[in-house]
Every structure is written in structure tokens, then in C-alpha cells.
JSON list of C-alpha atoms in Angstrom, two decimals:
[
{"chain": "T", "resi": 1, "resn": "MET", "atom": "CA", "xyz": [147.46, 79.83, 124.85]},
{"chain": "T", "resi": 2, "resn": "SER", "atom": "CA", "xyz": [150.22, 77.87, 123.74]},
{"chain": "T", "resi": 3, "resn": "GLY", "atom": "CA", "xyz": [150.98, 77.16, 119.63]},
{"chain": "T", "resi": 4, "resn": "GLU", "atom": "CA", "xyz": [149.15, 73.47, 120.11]},
{"chain": "T", "resi": 5, "resn": "ASP", "atom": "CA", "xyz": [145.84, 74.18, 121.77]},
{"chain": "T", "resi": 6, "resn": "SER", "atom": "CA", "xyz": [145.49, 77.76, 119.19]},
{"chain": "T", "resi": 7, "resn": "GLU", "atom": "CA", "xyz": [146.22, 74.89, 115.92]},
{"chain": "T", "resi": 8, "resn": "CYS", "atom": "CA", "xyz": [143.70, 72.58, 117.53]},
{"chain": "T", "resi": 9, "resn": "MET", "atom": "CA", "xyz": [140.81, 75.64, 117.41]},
{"chain": "T", "resi": 10, "resn": "GLU", "atom": "CA", "xyz": [142.32, 75.90, 113.51]},
{"chain": "T", "resi": 11, "resn": "ARG", "atom": "CA", "xyz": [141.02, 72.89, 112.75]},
{"chain": "T", "resi": 12, "resn": "LYS", "atom": "CA", "xyz": [138.67, 72.56, 110.28]},
{"chain": "T", "resi": 13, "resn": "LYS", "atom": "CA", "xyz": [136.17, 69.73, 111.25]},
{"chain": "T", "resi": 14, "resn": "VAL", "atom": "CA", "xyz": [133.72, 67.85, 107.97]},
{"chain": "T", "resi": 15, "resn": "TYR", "atom": "CA", "xyz": [131.10, 66.65, 108.92]},
{"chain": "T", "resi": 16, "resn": "VAL", "atom": "CA", "xyz": [128.89, 63.31, 106.25]},
{"chain": "T", "resi": 17, "resn": "ALA", "atom": "CA", "xyz": [125.78, 61.76, 106.63]},
{"chain": "T", "resi": 18, "resn": "ARG", "atom": "CA", "xyz": [124.80, 59.22, 104.42]},
{"chain": "T", "resi": 19, "resn": "ASP", "atom": "CA", "xyz": [121.35, 56.82, 103.83]},
{"chain": "T", "resi": 20, "resn": "LEU", "atom": "CA", "xyz": [121.89, 53.27, 105.54]},
{"chain": "T", "resi": 21, "resn": "SER", "atom": "CA", "xyz": [118.71, 51.81, 103.31]},
{"chain": "T", "resi": 22, "resn": "ASN", "atom": "CA", "xyz": [120.61, 51.74, 100.70]},
{"chain": "T", "resi": 23, "resn": "LEU", "atom": "CA", "xyz": [123.69, 49.93, 102.05]},
{"chain": "T", "resi": 24, "resn": "ARG", "atom": "CA", "xyz": [124.98, 47.76, 99.56]},
{"chain": "T", "resi": 25, "resn": "VAL", "atom": "CA", "xyz": [126.00, 44.47, 101.24]},
{"chain": "T", "resi": 26, "resn": "VAL", "atom": "CA", "xyz": [129.37, 42.80, 101.65]},
{"chain": "T", "resi": 27, "resn": "ASP", "atom": "CA", "xyz": [130.18, 39.94, 103.06]},
{"chain": "T", "resi": 28, "resn": "PHE", "atom": "CA", "xyz": [133.30, 39.85, 104.44]},
{"chain": "T", "resi": 29, "resn": "PRO", "atom": "CA", "xyz": [133.64, 35.95, 105.00]},
{"chain": "T", "resi": 30, "resn": "LEU", "atom": "CA", "xyz": [137.80, 35.24, 106.04]},
{"chain": "T", "resi": 31, "resn": "TRP", "atom": "CA", "xyz": [138.40, 37.69, 108.03]},
{"chain": "T", "resi": 32, "resn": "LYS", "atom": "CA", "xyz": [138.47, 37.60, 111.61]},
{"chain": "T", "resi": 33, "resn": "ILE", "atom": "CA", "xyz": [136.99, 38.89, 114.23]},
{"chain": "T", "resi": 34, "resn": "GLN", "atom": "CA", "xyz": [138.05, 40.39, 117.66]},
{"chain": "T", "resi": 35, "resn": "THR", "atom": "CA", "xyz": [135.44, 42.51, 119.91]},
{"chain": "T", "resi": 36, "resn": "LEU", "atom": "CA", "xyz": [136.11, 44.50, 123.19]},
{"chain": "T", "resi": 37, "resn": "ALA", "atom": "CA", "xyz": [134.39, 42.39, 125.05]},
{"chain": "T", "resi": 38, "resn": "GLN", "atom": "CA", "xyz": [136.96, 38.93, 124.25]},
{"chain": "T", "resi": 39, "resn": "LEU", "atom": "CA", "xyz": [139.46, 41.67, 124.01]},
{"chain": "T", "resi": 40, "resn": "GLY", "atom": "CA", "xyz": [138.88, 43.63, 127.46]},
{"chain": "T", "resi": 41, "resn": "ASP", "atom": "CA", "xyz": [140.08, 47.05, 126.91]},
{"chain": "T", "resi": 42, "resn": "GLU", "atom": "CA", "xyz": [144.01, 46.91, 127.99]},
{"chain": "T", "resi": 43, "resn": "ALA", "atom": "CA", "xyz": [144.36, 45.21, 125.25]},
{"chain": "T", "resi": 44, "resn": "PHE", "atom": "CA", "xyz": [141.57, 46.92, 122.70]},
{"chain": "T", "resi": 45, "resn": "ALA", "atom": "CA", "xyz": [143.31, 49.84, 124.31]},
{"chain": "T", "resi": 46, "resn": "ALA", "atom": "CA", "xyz": [146.90, 48.59, 122.78]},
{"chain": "T", "resi": 47, "resn": "LYS", "atom": "CA", "xyz": [145.43, 47.36, 118.91]},
{"chain": "T", "resi": 48, "resn": "MET", "atom": "CA", "xyz": [144.03, 50.70, 118.89]},
{"chain": "T", "resi": 49, "resn": "LEU", "atom": "CA", "xyz": [147.58, 53.09, 120.53]},
{"chain": "T", "resi": 50, "resn": "VAL", "atom": "CA", "xyz": [149.34, 50.28, 117.34]},
{"chain": "T", "resi": 51, "resn": "ALA", "atom": "CA", "xyz": [146.79, 51.07, 114.65]},
{"chain": "T", "resi": 52, "resn": "SER", "atom": "CA", "xyz": [146.84, 54.89, 115.04]},
{"chain": "T", "resi": 53, "resn": "ALA", "atom": "CA", "xyz": [150.59, 55.05, 114.82]},
{"chain": "T", "resi": 54, "resn": "GLY", "atom": "CA", "xyz": [151.64, 57.00, 112.20]},
{"chain": "T", "resi": 55, "resn": "ASP", "atom": "CA", "xyz": [148.01, 58.83, 112.19]},
{"chain": "T", "resi": 56, "resn": "PRO", "atom": "CA", "xyz": [148.48, 63.47, 112.61]},
{"chain": "T", "resi": 57, "resn": "PHE", "atom": "CA", "xyz": [145.52, 63.36, 113.95]},
{"chain": "T", "resi": 58, "resn": "ASP", "atom": "CA", "xyz": [145.07, 61.07, 116.25]},
{"chain": "T", "resi": 59, "resn": "THR", "atom": "CA", "xyz": [146.79, 62.45, 119.75]},
{"chain": "T", "resi": 60, "resn": "SER", "atom": "CA", "xyz": [146.66, 58.86, 121.96]},
{"chain": "T", "resi": 61, "resn": "THR", "atom": "CA", "xyz": [150.30, 57.64, 123.81]},
{"chain": "T", "resi": 62, "resn": "PRO", "atom": "CA", "xyz": [150.94, 55.41, 125.14]},
{"chain": "T", "resi": 63, "resn": "GLU", "atom": "CA", "xyz": [149.59, 56.78, 128.46]},
{"chain": "T", "resi": 64, "resn": "SER", "atom": "CA", "xyz": [146.94, 58.12, 127.60]},
{"chain": "T", "resi": 65, "resn": "ALA", "atom": "CA", "xyz": [145.87, 55.02, 125.63]},
{"chain": "T", "resi": 66, "resn": "LEU", "atom": "CA", "xyz": [143.47, 53.32, 127.92]},
{"chain": "T", "resi": 67, "resn": "GLY", "atom": "CA", "xyz": [142.08, 57.16, 128.84]},
{"chain": "T", "resi": 68, "resn": "ASP", "atom": "CA", "xyz": [141.10, 57.65, 125.67]},
{"chain": "T", "resi": 69, "resn": "LEU", "atom": "CA", "xyz": [139.38, 54.48, 125.34]},
{"chain": "T", "resi": 70, "resn": "HIS", "atom": "CA", "xyz": [137.30, 54.52, 128.50]},
{"chain": "T", "resi": 71, "resn": "GLU", "atom": "CA", "xyz": [136.48, 58.40, 126.97]},
{"chain": "T", "resi": 72, "resn": "LEU", "atom": "CA", "xyz": [135.10, 57.25, 123.97]},
{"chain": "T", "resi": 73, "resn": "GLU", "atom": "CA", "xyz": [133.13, 54.91, 126.22]},
{"chain": "T", "resi": 74, "resn": "GLU", "atom": "CA", "xyz": [131.46, 57.03, 128.23]},
{"chain": "T", "resi": 75, "resn": "GLU", "atom": "CA", "xyz": [130.53, 59.31, 125.26]},
{"chain": "T", "resi": 76, "resn": "ALA", "atom": "CA", "xyz": [128.39, 55.98, 123.73]},
{"chain": "T", "resi": 77, "resn": "GLY", "atom": "CA", "xyz": [126.18, 56.38, 126.70]},
{"chain": "T", "resi": 78, "resn": "ALA", "atom": "CA", "xyz": [124.22, 53.87, 127.61]},
{"chain": "T", "resi": 79, "resn": "ALA", "atom": "CA", "xyz": [124.04, 52.82, 123.73]},
{"chain": "T", "resi": 80, "resn": "PHE", "atom": "CA", "xyz": [127.63, 51.13, 124.47]},
{"chain": "T", "resi": 81, "resn": "ASP", "atom": "CA", "xyz": [127.84, 47.71, 123.47]},
{"chain": "T", "resi": 82, "resn": "PRO", "atom": "CA", "xyz": [131.56, 46.37, 123.80]},
{"chain": "T", "resi": 83, "resn": "SER", "atom": "CA", "xyz": [130.88, 43.25, 121.97]},
{"chain": "T", "resi": 84, "resn": "GLN", "atom": "CA", "xyz": [129.96, 45.29, 118.77]},
{"chain": "T", "resi": 85, "resn": "TRP", "atom": "CA", "xyz": [133.71, 47.29, 118.67]},
{"chain": "T", "resi": 86, "resn": "VAL", "atom": "CA", "xyz": [136.28, 45.17, 117.19]},
{"chain": "T", "resi": 87, "resn": "LEU", "atom": "CA", "xyz": [139.61, 44.17, 115.86]},
{"chain": "T", "resi": 88, "resn": "LEU", "atom": "CA", "xyz": [139.67, 42.73, 112.34]},
{"chain": "T", "resi": 89, "resn": "SER", "atom": "CA", "xyz": [142.10, 40.20, 110.52]},
{"chain": "T", "resi": 90, "resn": "ASP", "atom": "CA", "xyz": [142.24, 38.96, 107.56]},
{"chain": "T", "resi": 91, "resn": "GLU", "atom": "CA", "xyz": [145.01, 35.84, 106.76]},
{"chain": "T", "resi": 92, "resn": "SER", "atom": "CA", "xyz": [147.62, 38.48, 106.56]},
{"chain": "T", "resi": 93, "resn": "GLY", "atom": "CA", "xyz": [147.17, 39.17, 109.70]},
{"chain": "T", "resi": 94, "resn": "GLU", "atom": "CA", "xyz": [145.59, 42.10, 111.70]},
{"chain": "T", "resi": 95, "resn": "ILE", "atom": "CA", "xyz": [143.72, 44.74, 109.74]},
{"chain": "T", "resi": 96, "resn": "GLY", "atom": "CA", "xyz": [142.36, 47.73, 112.18]},
{"chain": "T", "resi": 97, "resn": "VAL", "atom": "CA", "xyz": [139.89, 48.35, 114.90]},
{"chain": "T", "resi": 98, "resn": "VAL", "atom": "CA", "xyz": [136.05, 49.81, 113.85]},
{"chain": "T", "resi": 99, "resn": "LEU", "atom": "CA", "xyz": [133.73, 51.23, 116.41]},
{"chain": "T", "resi": 100, "resn": "PRO", "atom": "CA", "xyz": [130.04, 51.66, 115.58]},
{"chain": "T", "resi": 101, "resn": "GLN", "atom": "CA", "xyz": [128.16, 53.25, 117.96]},
{"chain": "T", "resi": 102, "resn": "VAL", "atom": "CA", "xyz": [124.81, 53.81, 117.42]},
{"chain": "T", "resi": 103, "resn": "SER", "atom": "CA", "xyz": [123.67, 57.07, 119.03]},
{"chain": "T", "resi": 104, "resn": "ASP", "atom": "CA", "xyz": [121.82, 57.13, 122.98]},
{"chain": "T", "resi": 105, "resn": "ALA", "atom": "CA", "xyz": [120.09, 59.78, 122.17]},
{"chain": "T", "resi": 106, "resn": "ASP", "atom": "CA", "xyz": [118.61, 58.33, 118.78]},
{"chain": "T", "resi": 107, "resn": "PRO", "atom": "CA", "xyz": [119.48, 54.38, 117.88]},
{"chain": "T", "resi": 108, "resn": "ARG", "atom": "CA", "xyz": [118.27, 55.23, 114.41]},
{"chain": "T", "resi": 109, "resn": "SER", "atom": "CA", "xyz": [121.32, 57.38, 113.74]},
{"chain": "T", "resi": 110, "resn": "GLY", "atom": "CA", "xyz": [124.69, 56.15, 114.08]},
{"chain": "T", "resi": 111, "resn": "ILE", "atom": "CA", "xyz": [128.62, 57.08, 113.86]},
{"chain": "T", "resi": 112, "resn": "LEU", "atom": "CA", "xyz": [131.62, 54.69, 113.57]},
{"chain": "T", "resi": 113, "resn": "SER", "atom": "CA", "xyz": [133.14, 56.07, 117.28]},
{"chain": "T", "resi": 114, "resn": "TYR", "atom": "CA", "xyz": [136.81, 54.93, 115.68]},
{"chain": "T", "resi": 115, "resn": "LEU", "atom": "CA", "xyz": [138.36, 53.93, 112.38]},
{"chain": "T", "resi": 116, "resn": "ALA", "atom": "CA", "xyz": [141.71, 53.26, 111.91]},
{"chain": "T", "resi": 117, "resn": "VAL", "atom": "CA", "xyz": [143.92, 50.49, 109.65]},
{"chain": "T", "resi": 118, "resn": "MET", "atom": "CA", "xyz": [147.39, 48.85, 110.28]},
{"chain": "T", "resi": 119, "resn": "PRO", "atom": "CA", "xyz": [150.57, 50.64, 109.17]},
{"chain": "T", "resi": 120, "resn": "ALA", "atom": "CA", "xyz": [151.41, 47.81, 107.89]},
{"chain": "T", "resi": 121, "resn": "ARG", "atom": "CA", "xyz": [148.31, 47.38, 106.46]},
{"chain": "T", "resi": 122, "resn": "ARG", "atom": "CA", "xyz": [147.17, 51.00, 104.47]},
{"chain": "T", "resi": 123, "resn": "GLY", "atom": "CA", "xyz": [147.17, 52.05, 100.95]},
{"chain": "T", "resi": 124, "resn": "HIS", "atom": "CA", "xyz": [145.14, 49.19, 100.23]},
{"chain": "T", "resi": 125, "resn": "GLY", "atom": "CA", "xyz": [141.71, 49.96, 100.23]},
{"chain": "T", "resi": 126, "resn": "LEU", "atom": "CA", "xyz": [141.38, 48.88, 103.87]},
{"chain": "T", "resi": 127, "resn": "GLY", "atom": "CA", "xyz": [140.56, 51.73, 105.58]},
{"chain": "T", "resi": 128, "resn": "ARG", "atom": "CA", "xyz": [137.60, 52.36, 102.84]},
{"chain": "T", "resi": 129, "resn": "GLN", "atom": "CA", "xyz": [136.38, 48.54, 103.68]},
{"chain": "T", "resi": 130, "resn": "LEU", "atom": "CA", "xyz": [136.51, 48.59, 106.80]},
{"chain": "T", "resi": 131, "resn": "HIS", "atom": "CA", "xyz": [134.31, 51.77, 106.94]},
{"chain": "T", "resi": 132, "resn": "GLN", "atom": "CA", "xyz": [131.43, 49.54, 105.12]},
{"chain": "T", "resi": 133, "resn": "PHE", "atom": "CA", "xyz": [132.06, 47.32, 107.55]},
{"chain": "T", "resi": 134, "resn": "GLY", "atom": "CA", "xyz": [131.68, 49.58, 110.18]},
{"chain": "T", "resi": 135, "resn": "LEU", "atom": "CA", "xyz": [128.21, 50.73, 108.29]},
{"chain": "T", "resi": 136, "resn": "GLN", "atom": "CA", "xyz": [126.71, 47.92, 107.74]},
{"chain": "T", "resi": 137, "resn": "ARG", "atom": "CA", "xyz": [127.47, 46.70, 111.84]},
{"chain": "T", "resi": 138, "resn": "LEU", "atom": "CA", "xyz": [125.34, 49.40, 112.60]},
{"chain": "T", "resi": 139, "resn": "LYS", "atom": "CA", "xyz": [122.82, 48.78, 109.74]},
{"chain": "T", "resi": 140, "resn": "GLU", "atom": "CA", "xyz": [122.36, 45.32, 111.49]},
{"chain": "T", "resi": 141, "resn": "LEU", "atom": "CA", "xyz": [121.88, 47.43, 115.22]},
{"chain": "T", "resi": 142, "resn": "GLY", "atom": "CA", "xyz": [119.24, 49.53, 113.52]},
{"chain": "T", "resi": 143, "resn": "ALA", "atom": "CA", "xyz": [120.39, 52.20, 112.30]},
{"chain": "T", "resi": 144, "resn": "VAL", "atom": "CA", "xyz": [119.02, 54.00, 109.54]},
{"chain": "T", "resi": 145, "resn": "ASN", "atom": "CA", "xyz": [121.29, 57.32, 109.23]},
{"chain": "T", "resi": 146, "resn": "TYR", "atom": "CA", "xyz": [124.65, 57.18, 109.53]},
{"chain": "T", "resi": 147, "resn": "ARG", "atom": "CA", "xyz": [126.75, 60.98, 110.50]},
{"chain": "T", "resi": 148, "resn": "GLY", "atom": "CA", "xyz": [130.54, 60.93, 110.82]},
{"chain": "T", "resi": 149, "resn": "SER", "atom": "CA", "xyz": [133.28, 63.75, 111.08]},
{"chain": "T", "resi": 150, "resn": "THR", "atom": "CA", "xyz": [137.08, 64.88, 109.90]},
{"chain": "T", "resi": 151, "resn": "ASP", "atom": "CA", "xyz": [139.76, 66.72, 109.92]},
{"chain": "T", "resi": 152, "resn": "ALA", "atom": "CA", "xyz": [139.52, 69.20, 106.08]},
{"chain": "T", "resi": 153, "resn": "GLU", "atom": "CA", "xyz": [142.82, 68.56, 106.21]},
{"chain": "T", "resi": 154, "resn": "ASN", "atom": "CA", "xyz": [142.51, 64.05, 106.17]},
{"chain": "T", "resi": 155, "resn": "ALA", "atom": "CA", "xyz": [142.94, 62.99, 102.70]},
{"chain": "T", "resi": 156, "resn": "ALA", "atom": "CA", "xyz": [142.57, 59.97, 103.46]},
{"chain": "T", "resi": 157, "resn": "MET", "atom": "CA", "xyz": [139.12, 59.73, 105.64]},
{"chain": "T", "resi": 158, "resn": "LEU", "atom": "CA", "xyz": [138.08, 62.00, 102.81]},
{"chain": "T", "resi": 159, "resn": "ALA", "atom": "CA", "xyz": [139.08, 59.19, 100.41]},
{"chain": "T", "resi": 160, "resn": "ILE", "atom": "CA", "xyz": [137.28, 56.96, 102.24]},
{"chain": "T", "resi": 161, "resn": "PHE", "atom": "CA", "xyz": [133.67, 58.45, 102.90]},
{"chain": "T", "resi": 162, "resn": "ARG", "atom": "CA", "xyz": [133.63, 59.22, 98.76]},
{"chain": "T", "resi": 163, "resn": "ALA", "atom": "CA", "xyz": [134.18, 55.46, 98.30]},
{"chain": "T", "resi": 164, "resn": "ASN", "atom": "CA", "xyz": [131.05, 54.45, 100.28]},
{"chain": "T", "resi": 165, "resn": "SER", "atom": "CA", "xyz": [128.67, 57.19, 98.99]},
{"chain": "T", "resi": 166, "resn": "CYS", "atom": "CA", "xyz": [128.33, 59.55, 102.29]},
{"chain": "T", "resi": 167, "resn": "ARG", "atom": "CA", "xyz": [128.19, 63.36, 101.13]},
{"chain": "T", "resi": 168, "resn": "VAL", "atom": "CA", "xyz": [129.03, 66.18, 103.02]},
{"chain": "T", "resi": 169, "resn": "ASP", "atom": "CA", "xyz": [126.60, 65.99, 105.94]},
{"chain": "T", "resi": 170, "resn": "PRO", "atom": "CA", "xyz": [123.77, 69.39, 104.49]},
{"chain": "T", "resi": 171, "resn": "VAL", "atom": "CA", "xyz": [123.19, 70.17, 108.90]},
{"chain": "T", "resi": 172, "resn": "HIS", "atom": "CA", "xyz": [126.69, 70.76, 109.87]},
{"chain": "T", "resi": 173, "resn": "GLY", "atom": "CA", "xyz": [128.40, 71.21, 106.40]}
]
């Protein structure tokens, strides 16, 4: 087993949950939404790759980005809807991507398959807002609860979870 393999095996995940019934709705009137359905797989995968740049918890490469997107699509199962996976922008440019997905097995439960802020836009609270946007989309899709996870060392994502009232999932964490 290579050192890289053992490092991956040693990583610990943190799981969170949130009841969406009391989600405070926020308006994002100046955000432009472009969907995977509009952009197509190749262009969307390229945007995801840009958003993941510098993220030590993301392993996508230019060679794997499209395959990584296809893997996420397959994992979504029959509930996959490319009109819900979005690239968000504002007057200052692209903000990031968020992939809200209701569970194939239980449409009352949702996840965000992926969330990333463009490198030039990091450090300004936009990750929290992207996450909030994704939670709202899940609620609009009929989800009543959210489940998320991240690497235990991913301080930025853990802060986003806390800011959006996510709690450690008692089932997993």
C-alpha cells in the first residue's frame, strides 16, 4: 500500500445533519444561475475544476474532472436532475458551484453532492452563502432534512456547517 493510500485511509470524516423545516429563507436576487443542463457536462466539469483549485481535500485533475462529474451523476441515481446543479455568479464574477441532490431512496432527505468557492472569491463568506443557497434548493425540492460530511481537517467547511446551523449527525458522528 502506498503512503498516499494509507493517508486516505487515515482521514476522518465529520458528518452533520440539519432539519430544513426551520430554514430561514434568504433572497439572492443579484446572483446569476447557470445549470449543468445549460452548460453541459464538459463546461460544468471545467468550472468545478477551477473552483477546486488549491483545495487539499479535492483530488480532481484536468484529466479526471469530467469522469469525476460523471461519477457524481451516477451516485445521484434516478433522482439526478441537471437543472439543480448550478454555477453561481454575481456582478463581480463567478462565485462557485453547488450540487443539491435529494436522495434516490428517500426524497425527504437531501445532500449537497459538491460545493466549492472559486479561489479568487474565498474568504468573504461566500461559502456560507453557497451552502445556504443549496439548503434552500433542497427544501424547494421537498427535502425536510439535510445530511453532509467533510474531512475532519477541513476547517473552512466545518465553519460553513456551523454558520448554517448544522449539527454533528448522531447516527454517523
